[in-house]
CSV table of C-alpha atoms in Angstrom, one decimal:
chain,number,residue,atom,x,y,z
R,369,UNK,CA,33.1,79.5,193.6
R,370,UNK,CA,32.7,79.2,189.8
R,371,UNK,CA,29.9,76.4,190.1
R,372,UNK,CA,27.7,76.7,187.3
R,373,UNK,CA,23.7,78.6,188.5
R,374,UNK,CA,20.6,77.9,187.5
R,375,UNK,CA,18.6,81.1,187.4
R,376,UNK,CA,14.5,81.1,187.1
R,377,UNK,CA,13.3,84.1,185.0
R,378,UNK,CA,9.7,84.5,183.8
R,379,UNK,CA,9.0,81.1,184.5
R,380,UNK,CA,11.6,79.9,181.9
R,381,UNK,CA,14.7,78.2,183.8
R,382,UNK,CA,18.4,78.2,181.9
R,383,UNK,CA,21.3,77.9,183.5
R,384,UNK,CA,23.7,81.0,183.9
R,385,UNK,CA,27.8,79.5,183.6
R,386,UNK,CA,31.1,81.2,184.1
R,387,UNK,CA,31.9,79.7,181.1
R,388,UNK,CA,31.6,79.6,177.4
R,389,UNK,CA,32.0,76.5,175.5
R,390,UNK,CA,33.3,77.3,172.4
R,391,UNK,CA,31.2,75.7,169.3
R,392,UNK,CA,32.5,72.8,167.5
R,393,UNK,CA,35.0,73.2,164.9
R,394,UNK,CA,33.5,72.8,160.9
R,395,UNK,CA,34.5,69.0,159.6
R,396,UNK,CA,35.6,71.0,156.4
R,397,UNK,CA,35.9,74.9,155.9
R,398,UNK,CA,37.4,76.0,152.6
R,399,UNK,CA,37.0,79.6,153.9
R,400,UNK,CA,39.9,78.8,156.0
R,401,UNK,CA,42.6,77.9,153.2
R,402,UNK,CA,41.9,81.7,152.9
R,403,UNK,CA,43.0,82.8,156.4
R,404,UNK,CA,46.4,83.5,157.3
R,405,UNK,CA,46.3,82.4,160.9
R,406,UNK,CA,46.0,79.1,159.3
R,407,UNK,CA,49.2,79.1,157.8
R,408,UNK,CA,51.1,81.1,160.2
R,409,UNK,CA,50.1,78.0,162.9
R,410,UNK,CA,51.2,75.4,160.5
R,411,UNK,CA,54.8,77.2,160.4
R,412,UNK,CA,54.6,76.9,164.4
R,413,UNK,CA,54.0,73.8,164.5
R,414,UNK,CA,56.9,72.6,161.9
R,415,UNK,CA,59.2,75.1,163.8
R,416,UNK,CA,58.3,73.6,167.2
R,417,UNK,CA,58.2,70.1,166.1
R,418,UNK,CA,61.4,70.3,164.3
R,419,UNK,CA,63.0,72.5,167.3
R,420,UNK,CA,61.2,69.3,169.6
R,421,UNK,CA,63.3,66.5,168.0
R,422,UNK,CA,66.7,68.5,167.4
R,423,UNK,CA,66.7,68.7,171.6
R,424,UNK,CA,65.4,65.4,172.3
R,425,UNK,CA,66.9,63.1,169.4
R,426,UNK,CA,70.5,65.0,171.0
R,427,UNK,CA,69.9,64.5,174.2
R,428,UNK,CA,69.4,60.8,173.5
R,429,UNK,CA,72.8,59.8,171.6
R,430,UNK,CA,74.5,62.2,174.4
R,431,UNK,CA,73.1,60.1,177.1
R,432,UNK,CA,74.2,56.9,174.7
R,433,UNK,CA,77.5,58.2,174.3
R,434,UNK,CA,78.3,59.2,177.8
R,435,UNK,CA,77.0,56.1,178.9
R,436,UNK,CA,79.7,54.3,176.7
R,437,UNK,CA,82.0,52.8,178.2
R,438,UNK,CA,84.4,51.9,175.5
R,439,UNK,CA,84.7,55.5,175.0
R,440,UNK,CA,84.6,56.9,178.0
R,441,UNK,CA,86.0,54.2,180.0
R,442,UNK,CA,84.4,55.2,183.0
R,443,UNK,CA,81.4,52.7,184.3
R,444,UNK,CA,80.7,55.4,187.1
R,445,UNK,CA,78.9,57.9,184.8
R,446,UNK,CA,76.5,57.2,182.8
R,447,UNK,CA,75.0,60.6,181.3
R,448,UNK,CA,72.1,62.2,182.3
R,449,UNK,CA,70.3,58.6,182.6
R,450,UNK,CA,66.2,58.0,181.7
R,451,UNK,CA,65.6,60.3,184.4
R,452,UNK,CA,66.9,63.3,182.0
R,453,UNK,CA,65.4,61.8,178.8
R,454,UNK,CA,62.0,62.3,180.2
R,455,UNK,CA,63.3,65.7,181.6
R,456,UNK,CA,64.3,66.8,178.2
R,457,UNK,CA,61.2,65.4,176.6
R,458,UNK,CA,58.5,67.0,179.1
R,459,UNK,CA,60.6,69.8,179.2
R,460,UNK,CA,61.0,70.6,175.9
R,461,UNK,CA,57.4,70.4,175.5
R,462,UNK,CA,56.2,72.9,178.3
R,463,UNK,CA,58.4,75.1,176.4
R,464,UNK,CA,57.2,74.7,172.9
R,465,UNK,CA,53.7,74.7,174.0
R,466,UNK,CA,53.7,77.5,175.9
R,467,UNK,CA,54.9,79.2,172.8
R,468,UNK,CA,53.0,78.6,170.3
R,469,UNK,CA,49.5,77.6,172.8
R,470,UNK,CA,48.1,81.4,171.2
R,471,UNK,CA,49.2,80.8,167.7
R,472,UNK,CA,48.6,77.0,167.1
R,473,UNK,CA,46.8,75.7,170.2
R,474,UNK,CA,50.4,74.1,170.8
R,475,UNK,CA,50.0,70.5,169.1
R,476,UNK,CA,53.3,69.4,168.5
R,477,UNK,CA,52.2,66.1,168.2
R,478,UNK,CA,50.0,64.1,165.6
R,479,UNK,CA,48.0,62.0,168.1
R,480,UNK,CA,47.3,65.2,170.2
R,481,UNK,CA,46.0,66.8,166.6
R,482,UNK,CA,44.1,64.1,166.2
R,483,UNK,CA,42.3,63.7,169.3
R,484,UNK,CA,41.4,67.3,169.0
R,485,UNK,CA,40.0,66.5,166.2
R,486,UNK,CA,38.2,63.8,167.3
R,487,UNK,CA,36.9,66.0,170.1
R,488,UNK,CA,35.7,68.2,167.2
R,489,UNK,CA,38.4,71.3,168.3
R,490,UNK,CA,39.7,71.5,164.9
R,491,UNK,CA,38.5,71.3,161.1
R,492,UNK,CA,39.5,68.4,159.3
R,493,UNK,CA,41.7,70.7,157.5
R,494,UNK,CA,43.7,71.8,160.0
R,495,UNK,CA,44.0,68.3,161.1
R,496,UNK,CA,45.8,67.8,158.0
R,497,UNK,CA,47.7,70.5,157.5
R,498,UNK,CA,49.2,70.7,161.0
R,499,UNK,CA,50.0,66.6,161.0
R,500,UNK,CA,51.8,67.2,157.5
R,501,UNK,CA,53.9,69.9,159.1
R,502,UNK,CA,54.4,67.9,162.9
R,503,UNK,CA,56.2,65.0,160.4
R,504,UNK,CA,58.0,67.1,158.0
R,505,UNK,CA,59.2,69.5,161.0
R,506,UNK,CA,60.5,65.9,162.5
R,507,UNK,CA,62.1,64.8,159.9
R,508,UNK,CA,64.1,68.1,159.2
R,509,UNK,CA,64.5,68.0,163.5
R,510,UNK,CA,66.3,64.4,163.3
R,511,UNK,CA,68.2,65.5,160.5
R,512,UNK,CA,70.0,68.3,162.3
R,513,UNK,CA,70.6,66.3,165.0
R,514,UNK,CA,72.6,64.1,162.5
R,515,UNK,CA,74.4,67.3,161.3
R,516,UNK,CA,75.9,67.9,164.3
R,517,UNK,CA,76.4,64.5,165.5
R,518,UNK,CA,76.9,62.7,162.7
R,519,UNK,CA,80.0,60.7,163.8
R,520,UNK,CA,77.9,59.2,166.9
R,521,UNK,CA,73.8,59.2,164.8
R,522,UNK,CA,74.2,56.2,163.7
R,523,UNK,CA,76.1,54.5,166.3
R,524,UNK,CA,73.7,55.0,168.8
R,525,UNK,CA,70.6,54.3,167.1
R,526,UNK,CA,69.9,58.0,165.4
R,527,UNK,CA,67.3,58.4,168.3
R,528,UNK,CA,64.6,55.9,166.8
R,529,UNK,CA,62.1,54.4,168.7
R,530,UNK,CA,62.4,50.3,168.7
R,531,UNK,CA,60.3,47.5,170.9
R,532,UNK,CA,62.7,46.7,173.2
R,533,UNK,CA,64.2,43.2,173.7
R,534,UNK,CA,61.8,41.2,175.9
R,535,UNK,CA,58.9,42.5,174.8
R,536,UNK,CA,55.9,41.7,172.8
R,537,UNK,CA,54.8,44.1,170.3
R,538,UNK,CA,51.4,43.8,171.9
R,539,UNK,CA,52.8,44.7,175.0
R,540,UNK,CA,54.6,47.4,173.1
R,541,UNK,CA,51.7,48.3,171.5
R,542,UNK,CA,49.2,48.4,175.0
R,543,UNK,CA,52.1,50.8,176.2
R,544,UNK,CA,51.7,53.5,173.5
R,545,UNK,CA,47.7,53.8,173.5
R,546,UNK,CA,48.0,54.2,177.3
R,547,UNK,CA,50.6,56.5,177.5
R,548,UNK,CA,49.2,58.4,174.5
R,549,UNK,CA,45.6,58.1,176.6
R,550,UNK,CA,47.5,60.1,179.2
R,551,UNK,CA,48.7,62.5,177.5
R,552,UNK,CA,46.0,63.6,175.7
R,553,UNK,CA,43.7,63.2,178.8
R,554,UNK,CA,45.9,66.0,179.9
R,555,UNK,CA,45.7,68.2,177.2
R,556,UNK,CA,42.0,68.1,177.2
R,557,UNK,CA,41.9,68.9,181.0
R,558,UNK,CA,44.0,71.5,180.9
R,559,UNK,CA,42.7,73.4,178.3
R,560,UNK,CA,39.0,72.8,179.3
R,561,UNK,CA,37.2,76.3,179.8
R,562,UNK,CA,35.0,74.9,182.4
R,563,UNK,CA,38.5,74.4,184.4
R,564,UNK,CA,39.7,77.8,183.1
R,565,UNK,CA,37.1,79.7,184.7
R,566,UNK,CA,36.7,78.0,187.9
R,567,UNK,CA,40.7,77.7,188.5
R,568,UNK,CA,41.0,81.4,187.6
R,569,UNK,CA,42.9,82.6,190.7
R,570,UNK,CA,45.1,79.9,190.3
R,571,UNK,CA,48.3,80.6,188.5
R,572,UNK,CA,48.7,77.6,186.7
R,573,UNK,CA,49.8,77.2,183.2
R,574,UNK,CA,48.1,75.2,180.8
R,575,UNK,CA,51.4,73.7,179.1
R,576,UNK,CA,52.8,72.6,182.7
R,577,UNK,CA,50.2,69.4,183.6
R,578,UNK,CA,51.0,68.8,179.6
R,579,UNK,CA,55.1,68.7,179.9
R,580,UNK,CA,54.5,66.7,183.3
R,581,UNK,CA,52.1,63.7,181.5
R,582,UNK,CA,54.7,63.5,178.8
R,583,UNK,CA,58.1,63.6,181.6
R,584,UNK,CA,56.0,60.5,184.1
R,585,UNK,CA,54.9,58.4,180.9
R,586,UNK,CA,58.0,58.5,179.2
R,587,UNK,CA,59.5,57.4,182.8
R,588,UNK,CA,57.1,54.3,182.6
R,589,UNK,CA,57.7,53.7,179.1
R,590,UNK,CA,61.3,54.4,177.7
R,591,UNK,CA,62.1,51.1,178.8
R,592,UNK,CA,59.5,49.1,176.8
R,593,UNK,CA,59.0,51.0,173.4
R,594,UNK,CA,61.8,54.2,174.2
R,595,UNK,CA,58.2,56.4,174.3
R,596,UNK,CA,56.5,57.2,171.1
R,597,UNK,CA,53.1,58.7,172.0
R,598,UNK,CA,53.8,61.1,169.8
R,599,UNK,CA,54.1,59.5,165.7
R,600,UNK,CA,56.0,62.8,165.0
R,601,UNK,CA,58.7,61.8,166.8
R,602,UNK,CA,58.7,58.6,165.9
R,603,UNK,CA,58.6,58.7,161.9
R,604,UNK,CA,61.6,61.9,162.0
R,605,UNK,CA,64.2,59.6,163.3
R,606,UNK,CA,63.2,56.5,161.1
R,607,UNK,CA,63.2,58.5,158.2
R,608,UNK,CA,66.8,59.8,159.0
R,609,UNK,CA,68.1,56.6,160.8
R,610,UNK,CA,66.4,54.2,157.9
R,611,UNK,CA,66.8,50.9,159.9
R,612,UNK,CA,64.6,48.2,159.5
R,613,UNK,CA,64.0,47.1,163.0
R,614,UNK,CA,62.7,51.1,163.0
R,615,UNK,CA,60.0,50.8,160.0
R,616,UNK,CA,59.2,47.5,161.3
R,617,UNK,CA,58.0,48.5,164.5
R,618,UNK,CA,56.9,51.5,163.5
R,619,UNK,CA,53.1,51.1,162.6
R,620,UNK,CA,52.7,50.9,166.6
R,621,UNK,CA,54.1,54.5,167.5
R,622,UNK,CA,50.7,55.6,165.0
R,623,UNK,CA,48.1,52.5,165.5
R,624,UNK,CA,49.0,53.2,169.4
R,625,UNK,CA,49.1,57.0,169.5
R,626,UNK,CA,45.7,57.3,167.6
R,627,UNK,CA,43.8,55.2,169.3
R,628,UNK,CA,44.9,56.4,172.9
R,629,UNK,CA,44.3,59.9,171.2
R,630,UNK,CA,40.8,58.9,170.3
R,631,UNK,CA,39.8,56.8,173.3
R,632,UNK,CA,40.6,60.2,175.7
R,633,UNK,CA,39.1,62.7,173.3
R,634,UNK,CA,35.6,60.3,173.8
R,635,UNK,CA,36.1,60.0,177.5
R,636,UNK,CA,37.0,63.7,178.2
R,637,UNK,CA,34.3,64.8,175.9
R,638,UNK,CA,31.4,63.0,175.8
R,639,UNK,CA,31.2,61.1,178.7
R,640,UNK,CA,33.2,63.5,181.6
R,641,UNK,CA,32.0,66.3,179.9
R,642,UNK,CA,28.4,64.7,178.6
R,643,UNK,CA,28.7,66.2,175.2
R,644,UNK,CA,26.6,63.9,173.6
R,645,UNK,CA,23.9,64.4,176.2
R,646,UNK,CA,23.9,67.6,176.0
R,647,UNK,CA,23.6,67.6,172.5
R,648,UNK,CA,20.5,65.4,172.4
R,649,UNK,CA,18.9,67.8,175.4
R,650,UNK,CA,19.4,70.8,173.1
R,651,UNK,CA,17.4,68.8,170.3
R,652,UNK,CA,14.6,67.9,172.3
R,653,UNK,CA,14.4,71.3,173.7
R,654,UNK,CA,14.0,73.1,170.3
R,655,UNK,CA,11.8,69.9,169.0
């Protein structure tokens, strides 16, 4: 069902898909500084982003201050645990994704935008535009979190990702561009029309497999680098918590994130997907 068919007609043969591949996005398009669907999905994606770390970054000194047992001075409880760190994180981003996937594709993240661009998804432009408004919407996210929890922020950290003790930054660093490999691996899977068509009759949202990469690698990796894979997230908090121990680390939540980003957008689309070979059979065929 859904398998692509090659169809002979008049002695020509093509090949007749359930599918349409969209074209690749422009590398630069001034016509769309014009558009307002271009602005209207930057707004998205500051609103979701900032919405994104206001959760999160809470959910975070809650866990920290439940866990405390000078406070609390019970050393039975200890909050909701990693377990519902990840839960808020791939949570919170099933949500956001699947409501802004018609209006901004759903980014949310710079290393996602930027592995869609890589992919050639999105102008250069939009690139841009929506990574400017993913940190901006981050840094006005962390900073209502420290609005309502200002007397614990800073306590516990502020939510900012750190290597943790015991590990190497190289180790750290391994850690993001996998996880961020995941992630976006995901994305491009789930949003492939060639899986669209063919996986038609099954109800499956796009934005679940998505919230579900992010929940499992943020499982494997909170304890190593607290889970960037996203430099959003990571840059909000350090801009509100201002520690050094978060600047210092925090070239690898971007070098990490980007190259994971760019490594899956290449294996997805050109070699899974055989973009480049497909490209160079279209040449030779109008040659």
């Amino acid at each position: 069902m859904g398998k692509d068919v090659e169809v002979q007609e008049q002695g020509a043969e093509f090949s007749a898909k359930d599918y349409q591949d969209p074209p690749p996005a422009p590398l630069f398009d001034a016509a769309e500084f014009k558009k307002w669907s271009l602005y209207r999905a930057v707004i998205a994606e500051f609103v979701a982003t900032l919405l994104f770390l206001y959760i999160t970054v809470l959910t975070i000194i809650g866990y920290k201050r439940q866990s405390d047992t000078s406070i609390t001075g019970n050393t039975e409880c200890d909050g909701v645990g990693l377990l519902g760190i990840a839960w808020a994180f791939g949570g919170m981003i099933f949500v956001l994704v699947y409501c802004t996937a018609g209006i901004s594709g759903g980014h949310i993240n710079p290393a996602v935008t930027f592995g869609l661009f890589v992919g050639r998804k999105v102008s250069l432009i939009r690139a841009l535009l929506y990574i400017i408004a993913q940190c901006l919407g981050a840094i006005c996210g962390a900073g209502l979190a420290k609005g309502f929890q200002k007397s614990y922020y800073n306590r516990y950290g502020g939510g900012a990702n750190t290597v943790s003790d015991g590990y190497s930054k190289g180790t750290a660093l391994g850690a993001e561009i996998i996880g961020t490999f995941v992630l976006v691996y995901t994305v491009f899977s789930a949003t492939d029309p060639k899986r669209s068509a063919r996986d038609s009759h099954v109800p499956v949202l796009a934005p679940l497999p998505i919230g579900f990469a992010v929940f499992m690698v943020h499982l494997a990796t909170i304890p190593v680098t607290g889970t960037g894979i996203n430099p959003a997230r990571s840059f909000g908090p350090a801009v509100i918590f201002n520690n050094d121990k978060a600047w210092d680390d925090q070239w690898i939540y971007w070098v990490g994130p980007f190259i994971g980003a760019a490594v899956a957008a290449i294996y997805h689309q050109y070699i899974l997907r055989g973009s480049a070979i497909k490209a160079l059979g279209s040449f030779r065929s109008n040659a």
